[in-house]
PDB file of C-alpha atoms in Angstrom:
ATOM      1  CA  GLU A   1      -7.578   7.491  15.602  1.00  0.00           C
ATOM      2  CA  PRO A   2      -8.552   8.969  12.139  1.00  0.00           C
ATOM      3  CA  GLU A   3      -8.688   6.584   9.602  1.00  0.00           C
ATOM      4  CA  VAL A   4      -9.556   5.973   5.810  1.00  0.00           C
ATOM      5  CA  THR A   5     -12.721   4.087   5.005  1.00  0.00           C
ATOM      6  CA  GLN A   6     -13.766   2.603   1.815  1.00  0.00           C
ATOM      7  CA  THR A   7     -17.181   0.986   0.633  1.00  0.00           C
ATOM      8  CA  PRO A   8     -18.258  -1.455  -0.225  1.00  0.00           C
ATOM      9  CA  SER A   9     -16.131  -4.117   1.216  1.00  0.00           C
ATOM     10  CA  HIS A  10     -16.749  -6.300  -1.651  1.00  0.00           C
ATOM     11  CA  GLN A  11     -18.428  -5.664  -4.945  1.00  0.00           C
ATOM     12  CA  VAL A  12     -19.653  -8.155  -7.715  1.00  0.00           C
ATOM     13  CA  THR A  13     -20.466  -6.662 -11.209  1.00  0.00           C
ATOM     14  CA  GLN A  14     -20.831  -8.142 -14.378  1.00  0.00           C
ATOM     15  CA  MET A  15     -18.343  -7.406 -17.490  1.00  0.00           C
ATOM     16  CA  GLY A  16     -19.240  -4.241 -19.119  1.00  0.00           C
ATOM     17  CA  GLN A  17     -21.011  -2.537 -16.167  1.00  0.00           C
ATOM     18  CA  GLU A  18     -19.748   0.483 -14.460  1.00  0.00           C
ATOM     19  CA  VAL A  19     -18.430   0.196 -11.161  1.00  0.00           C
ATOM     20  CA  ILE A  20     -17.793   3.051  -8.469  1.00  0.00           C
ATOM     21  CA  LEU A  21     -15.526   2.566  -5.547  1.00  0.00           C
ATOM     22  CA  ARG A  22     -16.006   4.922  -2.808  1.00  0.00           C
ATOM     23  CA  CYS A  23     -13.344   6.214  -0.185  1.00  0.00           C
ATOM     24  CA  VAL A  24     -13.169   8.764   2.722  1.00  0.00           C
ATOM     25  CA  PRO A  25      -9.750  10.074   3.335  1.00  0.00           C
ATOM     26  CA  ILE A  26      -8.486  11.130   6.749  1.00  0.00           C
ATOM     27  CA  SER A  27     -10.171  15.031   6.721  1.00  0.00           C
ATOM     28  CA  ASN A  28      -7.357  16.840   6.979  1.00  0.00           C
ATOM     29  CA  HIS A  29      -5.185  15.356   4.114  1.00  0.00           C
ATOM     30  CA  LEU A  30      -4.842  16.719   0.772  1.00  0.00           C
ATOM     31  CA  TYR A  31      -3.304  14.157  -1.093  1.00  0.00           C
ATOM     32  CA  PHE A  32      -5.442  10.918  -2.501  1.00  0.00           C
ATOM     33  CA  TYR A  33      -4.095   7.757  -3.899  1.00  0.00           C
ATOM     34  CA  TRP A  34      -5.631   4.647  -5.406  1.00  0.00           C
ATOM     35  CA  TYR A  35      -3.692   1.102  -5.526  1.00  0.00           C
ATOM     36  CA  ARG A  36      -5.070  -2.007  -6.540  1.00  0.00           C
ATOM     37  CA  GLN A  37      -3.835  -5.742  -6.099  1.00  0.00           C
ATOM     38  CA  ILE A  38      -4.475  -8.514  -8.292  1.00  0.00           C
ATOM     39  CA  LEU A  39      -4.848 -11.840  -6.611  1.00  0.00           C
ATOM     40  CA  GLY A  40      -1.062 -13.256  -6.237  1.00  0.00           C
ATOM     41  CA  GLN A  41       0.616 -10.060  -7.618  1.00  0.00           C
ATOM     42  CA  LYS A  42       1.944  -6.965  -6.003  1.00  0.00           C
ATOM     43  CA  VAL A  43       0.359  -3.826  -4.914  1.00  0.00           C
ATOM     44  CA  GLU A  44       0.331  -1.529  -7.847  1.00  0.00           C
ATOM     45  CA  PHE A  45      -0.047   2.218  -7.834  1.00  0.00           C
ATOM     46  CA  LEU A  46      -2.993   3.496 -10.254  1.00  0.00           C
ATOM     47  CA  VAL A  47      -3.421   7.276  -9.657  1.00  0.00           C
ATOM     48  CA  SER A  48      -2.557  10.101  -7.053  1.00  0.00           C
ATOM     49  CA  PHE A  49      -4.797  13.197  -7.064  1.00  0.00           C
ATOM     50  CA  TYR A  50      -4.481  16.927  -5.629  1.00  0.00           C
ATOM     51  CA  ASN A  51      -6.251  19.784  -5.831  1.00  0.00           C
ATOM     52  CA  ASN A  52      -9.055  18.376  -7.970  1.00  0.00           C
ATOM     53  CA  GLU A  53      -6.534  17.148 -10.404  1.00  0.00           C
ATOM     54  CA  ILE A  54      -4.799  13.908 -11.281  1.00  0.00           C
ATOM     55  CA  SER A  55      -1.234  14.614 -10.077  1.00  0.00           C
ATOM     56  CA  GLU A  56       0.446  11.403 -11.342  1.00  0.00           C
ATOM     57  CA  LYS A  57      -1.033   8.029 -13.293  1.00  0.00           C
ATOM     58  CA  SER A  58       0.092   4.902 -14.042  1.00  0.00           C
ATOM     59  CA  GLU A  59       0.053   3.038 -17.456  1.00  0.00           C
ATOM     60  CA  ILE A  60      -2.788   0.950 -15.988  1.00  0.00           C
ATOM     61  CA  PHE A  61      -4.809   4.022 -15.401  1.00  0.00           C
ATOM     62  CA  ASP A  62      -6.537   4.236 -19.000  1.00  0.00           C
ATOM     63  CA  ASP A  63      -9.374   5.626 -20.259  1.00  0.00           C
ATOM     64  CA  GLN A  64     -11.789   3.406 -18.423  1.00  0.00           C
ATOM     65  CA  PHE A  65     -10.593   4.563 -15.007  1.00  0.00           C
ATOM     66  CA  SER A  66     -11.513   8.149 -13.723  1.00  0.00           C
ATOM     67  CA  VAL A  67     -11.395   9.481 -10.187  1.00  0.00           C
ATOM     68  CA  GLU A  68     -13.285  12.677  -8.517  1.00  0.00           C
ATOM     69  CA  ARG A  69     -13.969  14.195  -5.293  1.00  0.00           C
ATOM     70  CA  PRO A  70     -17.600  14.979  -5.436  1.00  0.00           C
ATOM     71  CA  ASP A  71     -17.548  16.723  -2.141  1.00  0.00           C
ATOM     72  CA  GLY A  72     -15.555  17.544   0.509  1.00  0.00           C
ATOM     73  CA  SER A  73     -15.158  14.336   1.970  1.00  0.00           C
ATOM     74  CA  ASN A  74     -15.328  11.371  -0.806  1.00  0.00           C
ATOM     75  CA  PHE A  75     -12.906  10.011  -3.274  1.00  0.00           C
ATOM     76  CA  THR A  76     -14.052   8.087  -5.642  1.00  0.00           C
ATOM     77  CA  LEU A  77     -12.735   5.368  -8.429  1.00  0.00           C
ATOM     78  CA  LYS A  78     -14.981   4.798 -11.537  1.00  0.00           C
ATOM     79  CA  ILE A  79     -14.471   2.066 -13.987  1.00  0.00           C
ATOM     80  CA  ARG A  80     -16.653   2.659 -16.923  1.00  0.00           C
ATOM     81  CA  SER A  81     -16.976  -0.710 -18.396  1.00  0.00           C
ATOM     82  CA  THR A  82     -15.237  -3.200 -16.440  1.00  0.00           C
ATOM     83  CA  LYS A  83     -13.417  -6.311 -17.469  1.00  0.00           C
ATOM     84  CA  LEU A  84     -12.766  -9.753 -15.982  1.00  0.00           C
ATOM     85  CA  GLU A  85      -8.994  -8.511 -15.621  1.00  0.00           C
ATOM     86  CA  ASP A  86     -10.151  -5.596 -13.164  1.00  0.00           C
ATOM     87  CA  SER A  87     -10.936  -8.221 -10.650  1.00  0.00           C
ATOM     88  CA  ALA A  88      -8.708  -6.880  -7.826  1.00  0.00           C
ATOM     89  CA  MET A  89      -8.262  -5.522  -4.128  1.00  0.00           C
ATOM     90  CA  TYR A  90      -8.682  -1.752  -4.646  1.00  0.00           C
ATOM     91  CA  PHE A  91      -7.151   0.514  -1.966  1.00  0.00           C
ATOM     92  CA  CYS A  92      -7.550   4.160  -1.199  1.00  0.00           C
ATOM     93  CA  ALA A  93      -5.194   6.068   0.469  1.00  0.00           C
ATOM     94  CA  SER A  94      -4.374   9.484   1.690  1.00  0.00           C
ATOM     95  CA  SER A  95      -1.432  11.580   3.042  1.00  0.00           C
ATOM     96  CA  ALA A  96      -0.816  14.887   4.464  1.00  0.00           C
ATOM     97  CA  ARG A  97       1.609  15.647   2.401  1.00  0.00           C
ATOM     98  CA  THR A  98       4.033  14.034  -0.464  1.00  0.00           C
ATOM     99  CA  ALA A  99       7.263  14.628   0.916  1.00  0.00           C
ATOM    100  CA  LEU A 100       9.440  11.700   1.114  1.00  0.00           C
ATOM    101  CA  ASN A 101       9.371  11.280   4.890  1.00  0.00           C
ATOM    102  CA  THR A 102       5.409  11.262   4.964  1.00  0.00           C
ATOM    103  CA  GLU A 103       3.356   7.959   5.168  1.00  0.00           C
ATOM    104  CA  ALA A 104       0.161   7.348   3.516  1.00  0.00           C
ATOM    105  CA  PHE A 105      -2.697   6.070   5.538  1.00  0.00           C
ATOM    106  CA  PHE A 106      -4.596   3.189   3.742  1.00  0.00           C
ATOM    107  CA  GLY A 107      -8.250   1.912   3.906  1.00  0.00           C
ATOM    108  CA  GLN A 108      -9.008  -1.748   4.226  1.00  0.00           C
ATOM    109  CA  GLY A 109      -9.814  -2.325   0.863  1.00  0.00           C
ATOM    110  CA  THR A 110     -12.604  -3.235  -1.763  1.00  0.00           C
ATOM    111  CA  ARG A 111     -12.639  -6.411  -3.325  1.00  0.00           C
ATOM    112  CA  LEU A 112     -14.043  -6.087  -6.966  1.00  0.00           C
ATOM    113  CA  THR A 113     -15.146  -9.186  -8.525  1.00  0.00           C
ATOM    114  CA  VAL A 114     -15.990  -8.948 -12.317  1.00  0.00           C
ATOM    115  CA  VAL A 115     -18.057 -11.790 -13.531  1.00  0.00           C
TER     116      VAL A 115
ATOM    117  CA  ALA B   1      13.972   2.409 -12.163  1.00  0.00           C
ATOM    118  CA  GLN B   2      12.633   2.073  -8.638  1.00  0.00           C
ATOM    119  CA  SER B   3      11.970  -1.249  -7.303  1.00  0.00           C
ATOM    120  CA  VAL B   4      11.480  -3.790  -4.086  1.00  0.00           C
ATOM    121  CA  THR B   5      12.239  -7.108  -3.878  1.00  0.00           C
ATOM    122  CA  GLN B   6      10.820  -9.160  -0.854  1.00  0.00           C
ATOM    123  CA  LEU B   7      13.047 -12.236  -0.797  1.00  0.00           C
ATOM    124  CA  ASP B   8      10.609 -14.815   0.763  1.00  0.00           C
ATOM    125  CA  SER B   9       6.957 -14.871  -0.119  1.00  0.00           C
ATOM    126  CA  HIS B  10       6.136 -17.015   2.740  1.00  0.00           C
ATOM    127  CA  VAL B  11       8.062 -17.223   6.467  1.00  0.00           C
ATOM    128  CA  SER B  12       7.012 -19.447   9.127  1.00  0.00           C
ATOM    129  CA  VAL B  13       8.346 -19.124  12.547  1.00  0.00           C
ATOM    130  CA  SER B  14       7.448 -20.552  16.058  1.00  0.00           C
ATOM    131  CA  GLU B  15       5.735 -18.377  18.411  1.00  0.00           C
ATOM    132  CA  GLY B  16       8.508 -16.806  20.745  1.00  0.00           C
ATOM    133  CA  THR B  17      11.266 -17.311  18.207  1.00  0.00           C
ATOM    134  CA  PRO B  18      12.465 -14.360  16.264  1.00  0.00           C
ATOM    135  CA  VAL B  19      11.298 -13.092  12.968  1.00  0.00           C
ATOM    136  CA  LEU B  20      13.316 -11.854   9.951  1.00  0.00           C
ATOM    137  CA  LEU B  21      11.424 -10.501   6.838  1.00  0.00           C
ATOM    138  CA  ARG B  22      13.949  -9.569   4.212  1.00  0.00           C
ATOM    139  CA  CYS B  23      13.658  -6.791   1.708  1.00  0.00           C
ATOM    140  CA  ASN B  24      15.945  -5.416  -1.067  1.00  0.00           C
ATOM    141  CA  TYR B  25      15.364  -2.267  -2.811  1.00  0.00           C
ATOM    142  CA  SER B  26      16.719  -0.627  -6.194  1.00  0.00           C
ATOM    143  CA  SER B  27      16.740   3.294  -6.346  1.00  0.00           C
ATOM    144  CA  SER B  28      18.604   6.076  -8.171  1.00  0.00           C
ATOM    145  CA  TYR B  29      17.887   8.374  -5.071  1.00  0.00           C
ATOM    146  CA  SER B  30      18.037   8.305  -1.615  1.00  0.00           C
ATOM    147  CA  PRO B  31      14.548   6.674  -0.525  1.00  0.00           C
ATOM    148  CA  SER B  32      12.417   6.578   1.810  1.00  0.00           C
ATOM    149  CA  LEU B  33      11.400   2.944   3.108  1.00  0.00           C
ATOM    150  CA  PHE B  34       8.167   1.964   4.634  1.00  0.00           C
ATOM    151  CA  TRP B  35       7.017  -1.313   6.079  1.00  0.00           C
ATOM    152  CA  TYR B  36       3.444  -1.930   6.072  1.00  0.00           C
ATOM    153  CA  VAL B  37       1.235  -4.904   7.675  1.00  0.00           C
ATOM    154  CA  GLN B  38      -1.838  -6.185   6.564  1.00  0.00           C
ATOM    155  CA  HIS B  39      -4.245  -8.592   8.653  1.00  0.00           C
ATOM    156  CA  PRO B  40      -7.012 -10.201   7.301  1.00  0.00           C
ATOM    157  CA  ASN B  41     -10.015  -8.024   6.520  1.00  0.00           C
ATOM    158  CA  LYS B  42      -7.839  -4.941   7.545  1.00  0.00           C
ATOM    159  CA  GLY B  43      -6.341  -2.330   5.643  1.00  0.00           C
ATOM    160  CA  LEU B  44      -2.446  -1.717   5.441  1.00  0.00           C
ATOM    161  CA  GLN B  45      -1.168  -0.524   8.668  1.00  0.00           C
ATOM    162  CA  LEU B  46       2.062   1.273   9.202  1.00  0.00           C
ATOM    163  CA  LEU B  47       4.663  -0.605  10.966  1.00  0.00           C
ATOM    164  CA  LEU B  48       7.636   1.724  10.809  1.00  0.00           C
ATOM    165  CA  LYS B  49       9.507   4.142   8.049  1.00  0.00           C
ATOM    166  CA  TYR B  50      13.262   5.109   7.264  1.00  0.00           C
ATOM    167  CA  THR B  51      13.475   8.678   6.523  1.00  0.00           C
ATOM    168  CA  SER B  52      17.405   9.031   6.946  1.00  0.00           C
ATOM    169  CA  ALA B  53      17.252  10.357  10.370  1.00  0.00           C
ATOM    170  CA  ALA B  54      18.983   7.049  11.635  1.00  0.00           C
ATOM    171  CA  THR B  55      19.530   3.646  10.147  1.00  0.00           C
ATOM    172  CA  LEU B  56      17.850   1.270  12.691  1.00  0.00           C
ATOM    173  CA  VAL B  57      14.272   2.311  13.018  1.00  0.00           C
ATOM    174  CA  LYS B  58      11.922   1.063  15.729  1.00  0.00           C
ATOM    175  CA  GLY B  59       8.155   0.667  14.819  1.00  0.00           C
ATOM    176  CA  ILE B  60       5.221  -0.500  16.631  1.00  0.00           C
ATOM    177  CA  ASN B  61       4.344  -3.898  18.394  1.00  0.00           C
ATOM    178  CA  GLY B  62       8.131  -4.501  18.797  1.00  0.00           C
ATOM    179  CA  PHE B  63       9.315  -4.480  15.196  1.00  0.00           C
ATOM    180  CA  GLU B  64      12.210  -2.783  13.816  1.00  0.00           C
ATOM    181  CA  ALA B  65      14.186  -2.573  10.876  1.00  0.00           C
ATOM    182  CA  GLU B  66      17.729  -1.582   9.781  1.00  0.00           C
ATOM    183  CA  PHE B  67      18.782   0.469   6.668  1.00  0.00           C
ATOM    184  CA  LYS B  68      21.850  -0.689   5.006  1.00  0.00           C
ATOM    185  CA  LYS B  69      22.868   1.272   2.093  1.00  0.00           C
ATOM    186  CA  SER B  70      25.768  -0.640   1.054  1.00  0.00           C
ATOM    187  CA  GLU B  71      23.632  -3.636   0.690  1.00  0.00           C
ATOM    188  CA  THR B  72      20.648  -1.865  -0.526  1.00  0.00           C
ATOM    189  CA  SER B  73      18.398  -3.771   2.488  1.00  0.00           C
ATOM    190  CA  PHE B  74      15.649  -2.897   4.697  1.00  0.00           C
ATOM    191  CA  HIS B  75      15.013  -6.072   6.633  1.00  0.00           C
ATOM    192  CA  LEU B  76      12.346  -6.193   9.333  1.00  0.00           C
ATOM    193  CA  THR B  77      13.139  -7.985  12.752  1.00  0.00           C
ATOM    194  CA  LYS B  78      11.332  -8.982  15.759  1.00  0.00           C
ATOM    195  CA  PRO B  79      13.005 -10.811  18.710  1.00  0.00           C
ATOM    196  CA  SER B  80       9.989 -12.834  19.609  1.00  0.00           C
ATOM    197  CA  ALA B  81       6.907 -13.681  17.560  1.00  0.00           C
ATOM    198  CA  HIS B  82       3.518 -13.446  18.845  1.00  0.00           C
ATOM    199  CA  MET B  83       0.531 -15.357  17.425  1.00  0.00           C
ATOM    200  CA  SER B  84      -0.848 -11.828  16.630  1.00  0.00           C
ATOM    201  CA  ASP B  85       2.093 -11.256  14.193  1.00  0.00           C
ATOM    202  CA  ALA B  86       0.237 -13.371  11.460  1.00  0.00           C
ATOM    203  CA  ALA B  87      -0.439 -11.227   8.530  1.00  0.00           C
ATOM    204  CA  GLU B  88       1.239 -10.148   5.133  1.00  0.00           C
ATOM    205  CA  TYR B  89       4.044  -7.694   5.373  1.00  0.00           C
ATOM    206  CA  PHE B  90       4.963  -5.538   2.619  1.00  0.00           C
ATOM    207  CA  CYS B  91       8.154  -3.260   2.178  1.00  0.00           C
ATOM    208  CA  VAL B  92       7.624  -0.154   0.343  1.00  0.00           C
ATOM    209  CA  VAL B  93       9.861   2.454  -1.143  1.00  0.00           C
ATOM    210  CA  LYS B  94       9.491   6.180  -2.207  1.00  0.00           C
ATOM    211  CA  THR B  95      11.765   7.759  -3.947  1.00  0.00           C
ATOM    212  CA  SER B  96      10.310  11.365  -5.021  1.00  0.00           C
ATOM    213  CA  ASN B  97       7.924  13.974  -3.757  1.00  0.00           C
ATOM    214  CA  THR B  98       5.142  12.845  -5.880  1.00  0.00           C
ATOM    215  CA  GLY B  99       3.547  10.631  -3.160  1.00  0.00           C
ATOM    216  CA  LYS B 100       3.665   7.398  -5.341  1.00  0.00           C
ATOM    217  CA  LEU B 101       4.865   4.401  -3.315  1.00  0.00           C
ATOM    218  CA  ILE B 102       6.320   0.965  -4.982  1.00  0.00           C
ATOM    219  CA  PHE B 103       5.427  -2.075  -3.223  1.00  0.00           C
ATOM    220  CA  GLY B 104       7.378  -5.344  -2.807  1.00  0.00           C
ATOM    221  CA  GLN B 105       5.307  -8.336  -3.604  1.00  0.00           C
ATOM    222  CA  GLY B 106       4.880  -8.912   0.046  1.00  0.00           C
ATOM    223  CA  THR B 107       5.702 -11.928   2.607  1.00  0.00           C
ATOM    224  CA  THR B 108       3.106 -13.823   4.541  1.00  0.00           C
ATOM    225  CA  LEU B 109       4.436 -14.616   7.923  1.00  0.00           C
ATOM    226  CA  GLN B 110       3.062 -17.609   9.524  1.00  0.00           C
ATOM    227  CA  VAL B 111       3.436 -18.132  13.653  1.00  0.00           C
ATOM    228  CA  LYS B 112       3.036 -21.589  14.737  1.00  0.00           C
ATOM    229  CA  PRO B 113       2.085 -22.004  18.542  1.00  0.00           C
TER     230      PRO B 113
END
């Protein structure tokens, strides 16, 4: 069964460092997403991406964040200068369409710890 | 604004007894609703979805949910809990064609032997 895979499963980084979280979406999907969950809080939408462009982003997704699809298979989230409050579980997701009745498929998450 | 409220942060049941996880939503439009489950160290897995075809939706592993528009609810049920059902459950709403999902805060289901 096709699945979304994320690497690494756990990343520890020092405050101020750049970090790149990687995702391989399901191969025939066209829409890609990043969500995050700070410990004890809700899963929050960060950004959606289609046709090599951001299609929607939340207020969380400021200039410190960027996304890229560098090749035909990977989808990355970069945080330029990490802050303590960026510590969270980051989930990548993909979907075949954005229609209301279409579900998203999620990866297992990357736990980012900023120290 | 769209939102989802899961009424219980933690539910504990005994194995073999029914499960009820409660979810209420707020939406200006006719939403699609989903339940996802997350087992430890695993990704979010789709349990079931409501997309206006039928108000009672059956999902995987014996779970089902009923969409009640008048109550703005989408509660998840299972007649008989199994130890393997212990996990975190998320009620999720989708109200537009942008693909963006709005999550509830999650309910931790504990199943006691």
